[in-house]
mmCIF file of C-alpha atoms in Angstrom:
data_model
loop_
_atom_site.group_PDB
_atom_site.id
_atom_site.type_symbol
_atom_site.label_atom_id
_atom_site.label_comp_id
_atom_site.label_asym_id
_atom_site.label_seq_id
_atom_site.Cartn_x
_atom_site.Cartn_y
_atom_site.Cartn_z
ATOM 1 C CA ALA A 30 16.751 -12.117 -8.629
ATOM 2 C CA ILE A 31 19.499 -10.834 -6.210
ATOM 3 C CA ASP A 32 21.343 -9.303 -9.104
ATOM 4 C CA GLU A 33 18.299 -7.525 -10.380
ATOM 5 C CA THR A 34 17.024 -6.225 -7.042
ATOM 6 C CA ALA A 35 17.724 -2.595 -6.296
ATOM 7 C CA PRO A 36 19.445 -1.652 -2.917
ATOM 8 C CA GLY A 37 16.939 -1.192 -0.148
ATOM 9 C CA TYR A 38 14.819 -4.071 -1.241
ATOM 10 C CA ALA A 39 14.500 -7.723 -0.417
ATOM 11 C CA VAL A 40 14.367 -11.032 -2.337
ATOM 12 C CA LEU A 41 11.518 -12.940 -0.508
ATOM 13 C CA LEU A 42 11.645 -16.741 -0.999
ATOM 14 C CA LYS A 43 8.171 -18.188 -0.263
ATOM 15 C CA GLU A 44 7.564 -21.426 1.521
ATOM 16 C CA GLY A 45 9.453 -24.283 -0.287
ATOM 17 C CA THR A 46 12.925 -25.844 -1.094
ATOM 18 C CA TYR A 47 15.211 -24.084 -3.496
ATOM 19 C CA GLU A 48 18.171 -26.115 -4.900
ATOM 20 C CA VAL A 49 21.455 -24.333 -5.558
ATOM 21 C CA ALA A 50 24.291 -26.251 -7.219
ATOM 22 C CA GLY A 51 26.691 -23.255 -7.212
ATOM 23 C CA GLN A 52 26.921 -20.187 -4.998
ATOM 24 C CA LEU A 53 24.860 -17.127 -4.340
ATOM 25 C CA LEU A 54 26.675 -13.931 -4.070
ATOM 26 C CA MET A 55 25.066 -10.992 -2.177
ATOM 27 C CA LYS A 56 25.230 -7.438 -3.195
ATOM 28 C CA SER A 57 25.003 -4.063 -1.296
ATOM 29 C CA GLY A 58 21.643 -3.092 0.041
ATOM 30 C CA VAL A 59 19.896 -6.350 -0.705
ATOM 31 C CA VAL A 60 18.350 -8.680 1.847
ATOM 32 C CA LEU A 61 17.729 -12.400 1.100
ATOM 33 C CA ARG A 62 14.685 -13.499 3.261
ATOM 34 C CA GLY A 63 12.554 -16.570 3.736
ATOM 35 C CA GLU A 64 9.354 -17.146 5.447
ATOM 36 C CA GLY A 65 11.076 -18.826 8.403
ATOM 37 C CA PRO A 66 13.707 -21.631 8.891
ATOM 38 C CA ASP A 67 10.886 -24.206 9.145
ATOM 39 C CA ARG A 68 9.354 -23.123 5.798
ATOM 40 C CA THR A 69 11.922 -21.848 3.428
ATOM 41 C CA VAL A 70 15.017 -24.053 2.695
ATOM 42 C CA ILE A 71 17.940 -23.378 0.415
ATOM 43 C CA LEU A 72 19.393 -26.756 -0.425
ATOM 44 C CA ALA A 73 23.059 -26.801 -1.462
ATOM 45 C CA THR A 74 23.358 -29.652 -3.966
ATOM 46 C CA GLY A 75 26.569 -30.823 -5.791
ATOM 47 C CA ASN A 76 30.010 -31.385 -4.492
ATOM 48 C CA SER A 77 32.463 -29.509 -2.150
ATOM 49 C CA ARG A 78 34.274 -27.423 -4.728
ATOM 50 C CA TYR A 79 32.978 -24.237 -6.267
ATOM 51 C CA GLU A 80 34.620 -23.931 -9.708
ATOM 52 C CA ASP A 81 34.934 -20.194 -9.896
ATOM 53 C CA PRO A 82 36.632 -19.578 -13.340
ATOM 54 C CA SER A 83 37.940 -16.168 -11.933
ATOM 55 C CA LEU A 84 40.296 -17.949 -9.532
ATOM 56 C CA PRO A 85 43.406 -19.937 -10.460
ATOM 57 C CA GLU A 86 43.330 -23.599 -9.609
ATOM 58 C CA ASN A 87 45.406 -23.429 -6.607
ATOM 59 C CA GLU A 88 43.054 -20.820 -5.024
ATOM 60 C CA ARG A 89 39.853 -22.589 -5.385
ATOM 61 C CA VAL A 90 38.422 -23.247 -1.943
ATOM 62 C CA ASP A 91 35.870 -25.438 -0.253
ATOM 63 C CA ARG A 92 32.415 -24.146 -1.376
ATOM 64 C CA SER A 93 30.202 -21.780 0.471
ATOM 65 C CA LEU A 94 26.446 -21.689 -0.234
ATOM 66 C CA ILE A 95 26.151 -17.919 0.227
ATOM 67 C CA THR A 96 28.950 -15.271 0.081
ATOM 68 C CA MET A 97 28.898 -11.609 0.986
ATOM 69 C CA GLY A 98 31.799 -9.669 -0.620
ATOM 70 C CA GLN A 99 34.787 -10.600 -2.556
ATOM 71 C CA THR A 100 38.281 -11.332 -1.212
ATOM 72 C CA VAL A 101 39.489 -8.061 0.334
ATOM 73 C CA LYS A 102 41.901 -5.905 -1.602
ATOM 74 C CA ARG A 103 43.557 -3.133 0.250
ATOM 75 C CA LYS A 104 45.811 -0.385 -1.151
ATOM 76 C CA TYR A 105 47.795 1.836 1.189
ATOM 77 C CA SER A 106 48.326 5.206 -0.211
ATOM 78 C CA ALA A 107 50.023 6.953 2.667
ATOM 79 C CA GLU A 108 51.432 6.061 6.015
ATOM 80 C CA SER A 109 52.854 7.844 9.123
ATOM 81 C CA ALA A 110 54.844 6.509 11.988
ATOM 82 C CA VAL A 111 53.313 6.225 15.555
ATOM 83 C CA VAL A 112 55.638 8.387 17.711
ATOM 84 C CA GLU A 113 54.396 7.596 21.292
ATOM 85 C CA ASP A 114 53.365 4.279 22.988
ATOM 86 C CA ALA A 115 49.615 3.667 22.855
ATOM 87 C CA ARG A 116 47.856 1.587 25.571
ATOM 88 C CA ARG A 117 45.247 -1.034 24.900
ATOM 89 C CA GLY A 118 41.859 0.560 24.955
ATOM 90 C CA GLN A 119 43.173 3.936 23.695
ATOM 91 C CA LEU A 120 41.055 5.801 21.067
ATOM 92 C CA TYR A 121 43.937 7.779 19.509
ATOM 93 C CA VAL A 122 47.463 7.442 18.203
ATOM 94 C CA ARG A 123 50.171 10.162 17.873
ATOM 95 C CA VAL A 124 51.830 10.232 14.476
ATOM 96 C CA ASP A 125 54.807 12.217 12.882
ATOM 97 C CA ASP A 126 52.592 13.449 10.052
ATOM 98 C CA PRO A 127 48.975 13.943 10.937
ATOM 99 C CA GLY A 128 48.381 15.972 7.851
ATOM 100 C CA LYS A 129 47.922 12.866 5.796
ATOM 101 C CA PHE A 130 44.643 12.001 7.559
ATOM 102 C CA LYS A 131 41.221 13.641 7.872
ATOM 103 C CA ALA A 132 37.944 12.727 9.529
ATOM 104 C CA GLY A 133 36.181 9.933 7.661
ATOM 105 C CA ASP A 134 39.325 8.272 6.334
ATOM 106 C CA GLU A 135 39.607 4.524 6.513
ATOM 107 C CA VAL A 136 42.914 3.565 8.031
ATOM 108 C CA ALA A 137 44.791 0.588 9.313
ATOM 109 C CA VAL A 138 46.827 0.632 12.496
ATOM 110 C CA CYS A 139 49.931 -1.585 11.779
ATOM 111 C CA ARG A 140 51.774 -3.250 14.718
ATOM 112 C CA PRO A 141 54.919 -5.060 13.507
ATOM 113 C CA GLY A 142 55.233 -8.703 14.539
ATOM 114 C CA THR A 143 58.895 -8.696 15.519
ATOM 115 C CA TYR A 144 60.967 -11.734 16.319
ATOM 116 C CA ASP A 145 61.901 -10.442 19.727
ATOM 117 C CA TRP A 146 58.240 -10.058 20.587
ATOM 118 C CA LEU A 147 57.588 -13.748 19.589
ATOM 119 C CA ASP A 148 60.680 -14.759 21.467
ATOM 120 C CA ASP A 149 59.388 -13.005 24.651
ATOM 121 C CA LEU A 150 56.198 -14.930 24.443
ATOM 122 C CA HIS A 151 58.218 -18.170 24.041
ATOM 123 C CA MET A 152 56.365 -18.863 20.848
ATOM 124 C CA THR A 153 59.705 -19.691 19.200
ATOM 125 C CA GLU A 154 60.089 -22.699 21.499
ATOM 126 C CA ILE A 155 56.926 -24.671 20.807
ATOM 127 C CA PRO A 156 57.672 -28.408 20.856
ATOM 128 C CA GLN A 157 56.610 -30.334 17.839
ATOM 129 C CA ASN A 158 53.736 -32.756 18.155
ATOM 130 C CA GLU A 159 53.540 -36.248 16.807
ATOM 131 C CA GLU A 160 51.276 -35.206 13.785
ATOM 132 C CA GLY A 161 53.697 -32.582 12.721
ATOM 133 C CA LYS A 162 51.003 -29.925 12.603
ATOM 134 C CA VAL A 163 52.072 -27.665 15.535
ATOM 135 C CA LYS A 164 54.810 -25.275 14.438
ATOM 136 C CA THR A 165 57.013 -22.844 16.253
ATOM 137 C CA TRP A 166 56.488 -19.208 15.237
ATOM 138 C CA ASP A 167 59.834 -19.284 13.332
ATOM 139 C CA GLN A 168 61.983 -16.420 12.275
ATOM 140 C CA GLU A 169 61.588 -17.091 8.564
ATOM 141 C CA THR A 170 57.850 -16.114 8.564
ATOM 142 C CA TYR A 171 57.583 -14.001 11.751
ATOM 143 C CA TYR A 172 57.409 -10.509 10.365
ATOM 144 C CA ASP A 173 54.833 -10.553 7.668
ATOM 145 C CA TYR A 174 52.702 -13.257 9.149
ATOM 146 C CA TYR A 175 52.438 -11.766 12.593
ATOM 147 C CA THR A 176 52.311 -8.129 11.676
ATOM 148 C CA GLN A 177 48.846 -6.864 12.500
ATOM 149 C CA HIS A 178 46.481 -4.580 10.761
ATOM 150 C CA TRP A 179 43.493 -3.229 12.611
ATOM 151 C CA SER A 180 40.924 -1.591 10.553
ATOM 152 C CA ARG A 181 39.562 1.778 11.904
ATOM 153 C CA LYS A 182 38.100 5.116 10.711
ATOM 154 C CA VAL A 183 39.390 8.608 11.532
ATOM 155 C CA VAL A 184 36.947 10.491 13.698
ATOM 156 C CA LYS A 185 39.062 13.698 14.015
ATOM 157 C CA VAL A 186 42.613 14.914 13.725
ATOM 158 C CA SER A 187 43.859 17.167 16.648
ATOM 159 C CA GLY A 188 47.444 18.257 16.577
ATOM 160 C CA ASP A 189 49.430 15.122 16.109
ATOM 161 C CA CYS A 190 46.682 12.930 17.558
ATOM 162 C CA VAL A 191 44.556 10.894 15.068
ATOM 163 C CA TRP A 192 41.314 9.894 16.948
ATOM 164 C CA LEU A 193 39.672 6.516 15.864
ATOM 165 C CA ASP A 194 36.210 5.216 16.008
ATOM 166 C CA ASN A 195 37.213 2.025 17.934
ATOM 167 C CA PRO A 196 39.798 1.459 20.642
ATOM 168 C CA LEU A 197 43.055 -0.419 20.177
ATOM 169 C CA ALA A 198 42.647 -3.952 21.288
ATOM 170 C CA MET A 199 46.510 -4.369 21.886
ATOM 171 C CA GLU A 200 49.165 -1.832 22.916
ATOM 172 C CA LEU A 201 51.756 -0.298 20.526
ATOM 173 C CA THR A 202 55.106 -0.122 22.092
ATOM 174 C CA GLY A 203 58.622 0.989 21.277
ATOM 175 C CA ALA A 204 60.168 -1.752 23.530
ATOM 176 C CA TYR A 205 61.166 -3.556 20.276
ATOM 177 C CA GLY A 206 62.667 -0.435 18.694
ATOM 178 C CA GLU A 207 61.181 2.862 17.837
ATOM 179 C CA GLU A 208 60.777 1.899 14.231
ATOM 180 C CA ASN A 209 58.735 -1.147 15.338
ATOM 181 C CA ARG A 210 56.135 0.878 17.438
ATOM 182 C CA GLY A 211 53.784 0.918 14.631
ATOM 183 C CA LYS A 212 52.375 2.956 11.705
ATOM 184 C CA LEU A 213 49.048 4.442 10.710
ATOM 185 C CA ARG A 214 48.187 3.673 7.074
ATOM 186 C CA LEU A 215 45.649 5.301 4.675
ATOM 187 C CA VAL A 216 43.588 2.548 3.027
ATOM 188 C CA ASN A 217 41.649 2.352 -0.066
ATOM 189 C CA SER A 218 39.250 -0.507 -0.256
ATOM 190 C CA SER A 219 35.833 -1.539 -1.354
ATOM 191 C CA ARG A 220 33.152 -3.583 0.513
ATOM 192 C CA VAL A 221 29.672 -4.593 -0.071
ATOM 193 C CA SER A 222 27.326 -3.095 2.747
ATOM 194 C CA GLU A 223 23.973 -3.268 4.420
ATOM 195 C CA CYS A 224 23.056 -6.698 2.961
ATOM 196 C CA GLY A 225 21.326 -9.441 5.224
ATOM 197 C CA ILE A 226 20.348 -13.047 5.177
ATOM 198 C CA GLU A 227 17.248 -13.816 7.375
ATOM 199 C CA ASP A 228 14.524 -16.334 8.208
ATOM 200 C CA LEU A 229 15.903 -19.216 6.239
ATOM 201 C CA CYS A 230 17.166 -22.836 6.604
ATOM 202 C CA LEU A 231 20.340 -23.340 4.733
ATOM 203 C CA GLU A 232 21.019 -27.069 4.223
ATOM 204 C CA SER A 233 23.758 -29.161 2.498
ATOM 205 C CA SER A 234 22.923 -32.400 0.656
ATOM 206 C CA TYR A 235 25.355 -35.288 1.347
ATOM 207 C CA ASN A 236 25.976 -38.994 0.676
ATOM 208 C CA LYS A 237 24.198 -41.009 3.248
ATOM 209 C CA ASN A 238 26.295 -44.033 2.328
ATOM 210 C CA GLU A 239 29.386 -42.537 3.771
ATOM 211 C CA TRP A 240 28.986 -43.834 7.334
ATOM 212 C CA GLU A 241 31.572 -44.376 9.940
ATOM 213 C CA ASP A 242 31.311 -45.016 13.779
ATOM 214 C CA GLY A 243 27.680 -44.080 13.862
ATOM 215 C CA LYS A 244 28.141 -40.809 12.020
ATOM 216 C CA TYR A 245 27.789 -39.538 8.489
ATOM 217 C CA VAL A 246 31.379 -38.598 7.293
ATOM 218 C CA ASP A 247 30.809 -37.561 3.676
ATOM 219 C CA GLU A 248 32.977 -34.471 2.827
ATOM 220 C CA ASP A 249 32.193 -34.117 -0.852
ATOM 221 C CA HIS A 250 29.438 -31.586 -0.286
ATOM 222 C CA CYS A 251 29.028 -27.900 0.502
ATOM 223 C CA TRP A 252 31.215 -26.951 3.485
ATOM 224 C CA THR A 253 29.967 -23.475 4.653
ATOM 225 C CA ALA A 254 26.453 -22.003 4.783
ATOM 226 C CA VAL A 255 27.475 -18.242 4.788
ATOM 227 C CA THR A 256 30.980 -16.788 4.274
ATOM 228 C CA ILE A 257 31.491 -13.044 4.843
ATOM 229 C CA LYS A 258 34.520 -11.437 3.196
ATOM 230 C CA ALA A 259 34.834 -7.720 2.162
ATOM 231 C CA ALA A 260 31.613 -6.564 3.799
ATOM 232 C CA GLU A 261 30.409 -4.156 6.434
ATOM 233 C CA HIS A 262 27.204 -3.355 8.259
ATOM 234 C CA CYS A 263 25.710 -6.723 7.167
ATOM 235 C CA TRP A 264 23.800 -9.278 9.223
ATOM 236 C CA VAL A 265 22.697 -12.983 9.321
ATOM 237 C CA ARG A 266 19.542 -13.370 11.439
ATOM 238 C CA ASN A 267 17.351 -16.255 12.319
ATOM 239 C CA VAL A 268 19.107 -18.683 10.085
ATOM 240 C CA THR A 269 19.416 -22.534 10.635
ATOM 241 C CA ALA A 270 22.442 -24.103 9.073
ATOM 242 C CA ARG A 271 22.275 -27.902 8.715
ATOM 243 C CA HIS A 272 24.671 -30.685 7.426
ATOM 244 C CA PHE A 273 27.641 -28.399 6.573
ATOM 245 C CA ALA A 274 31.156 -29.771 7.224
ATOM 246 C CA TYR A 275 32.802 -26.618 8.260
ATOM 247 C CA CYS A 276 30.906 -23.457 9.266
ATOM 248 C CA ALA A 277 27.380 -22.130 9.521
ATOM 249 C CA VAL A 278 28.797 -18.542 9.322
ATOM 250 C CA ASN A 279 32.403 -17.686 8.702
ATOM 251 C CA LEU A 280 33.945 -14.154 8.837
ATOM 252 C CA LEU A 281 37.022 -13.592 6.723
ATOM 253 C CA ASP A 282 39.499 -10.793 6.357
ATOM 254 C CA GLY A 283 37.590 -7.774 5.409
ATOM 255 C CA ALA A 284 34.362 -8.355 7.370
ATOM 256 C CA ARG A 285 33.615 -5.676 9.913
ATOM 257 C CA TYR A 286 30.505 -4.432 11.795
ATOM 258 C CA ILE A 287 28.695 -7.824 11.139
ATOM 259 C CA THR A 288 25.899 -9.009 13.371
ATOM 260 C CA VAL A 289 25.056 -12.733 13.587
ATOM 261 C CA SER A 290 21.996 -13.350 15.669
ATOM 262 C CA ASN A 291 19.602 -16.004 16.717
ATOM 263 C CA CYS A 292 21.168 -18.652 14.288
ATOM 264 C CA ARG A 293 21.661 -22.372 14.707
ATOM 265 C CA SER A 294 24.227 -24.877 13.540
ATOM 266 C CA GLU A 295 22.717 -28.355 13.519
ATOM 267 C CA SER A 296 23.795 -31.871 12.514
ATOM 268 C CA PRO A 297 27.143 -31.104 10.775
ATOM 269 C CA VAL A 298 28.321 -33.763 8.423
ATOM 270 C CA SER A 299 32.170 -34.482 8.161
ATOM 271 C CA LYS A 300 34.986 -36.510 9.732
ATOM 272 C CA ILE A 301 35.753 -35.599 13.290
ATOM 273 C CA THR A 302 39.250 -34.166 12.832
ATOM 274 C CA GLY A 303 40.995 -30.771 12.440
ATOM 275 C CA SER A 304 39.643 -28.092 10.227
ATOM 276 C CA ARG A 305 36.117 -29.292 10.447
ATOM 277 C CA ARG A 306 33.080 -28.217 12.435
ATOM 278 C CA TYR A 307 33.870 -24.519 13.356
ATOM 279 C CA ALA A 308 30.204 -23.502 13.637
ATOM 280 C CA PHE A 309 30.450 -19.868 14.148
ATOM 281 C CA HIS A 310 33.943 -18.803 13.091
ATOM 282 C CA ASN A 311 35.299 -15.334 13.271
ATOM 283 C CA TYR A 312 38.452 -16.014 11.504
ATOM 284 C CA LYS A 313 39.402 -12.306 10.837
ATOM 285 C CA GLY A 314 36.359 -10.278 11.282
ATOM 286 C CA GLU A 315 36.410 -6.942 13.210
ATOM 287 C CA MET A 316 33.965 -4.996 15.360
ATOM 288 C CA SER A 317 31.435 -7.840 14.994
ATOM 289 C CA ILE A 318 29.026 -9.744 17.231
ATOM 290 C CA PHE A 319 27.573 -13.223 17.483
ATOM 291 C CA THR A 320 24.591 -13.290 19.790
ATOM 292 C CA ASP A 321 21.996 -15.815 20.860
ATOM 293 C CA CYS A 322 23.289 -18.493 18.614
ATOM 294 C CA THR A 323 23.453 -22.235 19.273
ATOM 295 C CA ALA A 324 25.894 -25.027 17.977
ATOM 296 C CA ASP A 325 25.290 -28.715 18.392
ATOM 297 C CA CYS A 326 27.764 -31.495 17.559
ATOM 298 C CA ASP A 327 30.641 -29.209 16.513
ATOM 299 C CA ARG A 328 34.255 -29.161 17.344
ATOM 300 C CA HIS A 329 34.626 -25.479 17.915
ATOM 301 C CA GLY A 330 31.248 -23.858 18.215
ATOM 302 C CA PHE A 331 32.207 -20.130 18.726
ATOM 303 C CA VAL A 332 35.766 -19.603 17.778
ATOM 304 C CA THR A 333 38.383 -17.136 16.499
ATOM 305 C CA GLY A 334 41.254 -17.819 14.164
ATOM 306 C CA VAL A 335 44.773 -16.733 13.279
ATOM 307 C CA MET A 336 45.432 -13.039 14.155
ATOM 308 C CA THR A 337 41.780 -12.211 14.549
ATOM 309 C CA PRO A 338 41.792 -8.472 15.088
ATOM 310 C CA GLY A 339 39.317 -7.108 17.831
ATOM 311 C CA PRO A 340 37.147 -5.970 19.260
ATOM 312 C CA ASN A 341 34.734 -8.792 18.786
ATOM 313 C CA VAL A 342 32.001 -10.342 20.847
ATOM 314 C CA PHE A 343 30.294 -13.738 21.421
ATOM 315 C CA ARG A 344 27.232 -13.077 23.568
ATOM 316 C CA ASN A 345 24.715 -15.518 25.040
ATOM 317 C CA CYS A 346 25.794 -18.389 22.877
ATOM 318 C CA VAL A 347 25.196 -22.138 23.762
ATOM 319 C CA MET A 348 27.217 -25.019 22.564
ATOM 320 C CA THR A 349 25.822 -28.581 23.131
ATOM 321 C CA ASN A 350 27.152 -32.072 22.563
ATOM 322 C CA ALA A 351 30.509 -30.430 22.209
ATOM 323 C CA ILE A 352 33.402 -32.376 20.580
ATOM 324 C CA SER A 353 36.096 -29.827 21.484
ATOM 325 C CA ASP A 354 36.366 -26.492 23.125
ATOM 326 C CA MET A 355 34.630 -23.177 22.748
ATOM 327 C CA GLY A 356 37.047 -20.234 22.711
ATOM 328 C CA PRO A 357 39.914 -18.571 20.974
ATOM 329 C CA HIS A 358 41.847 -21.066 18.711
ATOM 330 C CA GLN A 359 45.165 -21.007 16.922
ATOM 331 C CA ARG A 360 47.317 -17.828 17.177
ATOM 332 C CA TRP A 361 46.910 -14.375 18.789
ATOM 333 C CA ALA A 362 43.261 -13.209 18.576
ATOM 334 C CA THR A 363 43.002 -9.764 20.257
ATOM 335 C CA GLY A 364 40.024 -8.040 22.010
ATOM 336 C CA VAL A 365 37.614 -10.936 22.183
ATOM 337 C CA LEU A 366 34.786 -10.936 24.658
ATOM 338 C CA TYR A 367 32.872 -14.138 25.592
ATOM 339 C CA ASP A 368 29.716 -12.956 27.637
ATOM 340 C CA CYS A 369 27.339 -15.323 29.243
ATOM 341 C CA CYS A 370 28.337 -18.297 26.789
ATOM 342 C CA ARG A 371 27.810 -21.896 27.938
ATOM 343 C CA THR A 372 29.151 -25.352 26.744
ATOM 344 C CA ASP A 373 28.894 -28.766 27.964
ATOM 345 C CA GLY A 374 32.346 -29.617 26.509
#
């Protein structure tokens, strides 16, 4: 039904329970709508892996019930060096060849992750923990891993100034060498757009025989309710996610201008350990907001990930029966606002 619906229309699921053993893939301009979370349920049956034949075996990941967009693929067709330091909050950058850009272009502001910068942050001196999971930001992987790309659109070009639609969430500086101040890159990429999921309950089936310390701990079931990849101007609204092991909503690289509102994560089913129960996870989304959402019995209810590029907002969100903290997690998220958020953890 989603595949056959024209952009600008919705697929309405009337009251009832709909079983899905695989994965639903949204397309541009189509809304998936129920009659309310207490009336329309999509039940994820089956195990934790989605066997997508288009992916090599080593790239198959834990299953999501609904996905917006494919893995982002960017091609950089031109670039120009930034010639002047740019402060945090600035809406323009000065470049050495502004003629490569015009209003409406999609661009990436690139800030190199130099070893000297990591060393100044003392991130090259992190002591190892007993489990061996905490790693220093080592020189072997520093440049590519910690080089940041912030997605923007060009508003106008004036002289050598390229004006952007959103401010910089971090400064660009020549302190680590003029060649490492940064670059502006012209980007070609494709995203789905203007699709939504609303007024539904998304639920994962699980094995009730897997029981430990008073909790269900089965992990061979659907891990995430909604994953958003290469998508923009999309939304998830009034959705309850129940019994998933990882996320209610997860924003990955390529997600931008996403609104997640009035959603709930309830009764997750997993072991209580790392890489589980990240209810509302903005892993690498940009210019996105989570508002009026609740998370119960999660480890990280409202959380950013590795190198999450801002600006992003968590607003009026509540975390109850918290197992761990609410807040930025892992490495170097920029431009994150937590506004009127509450947790009992």
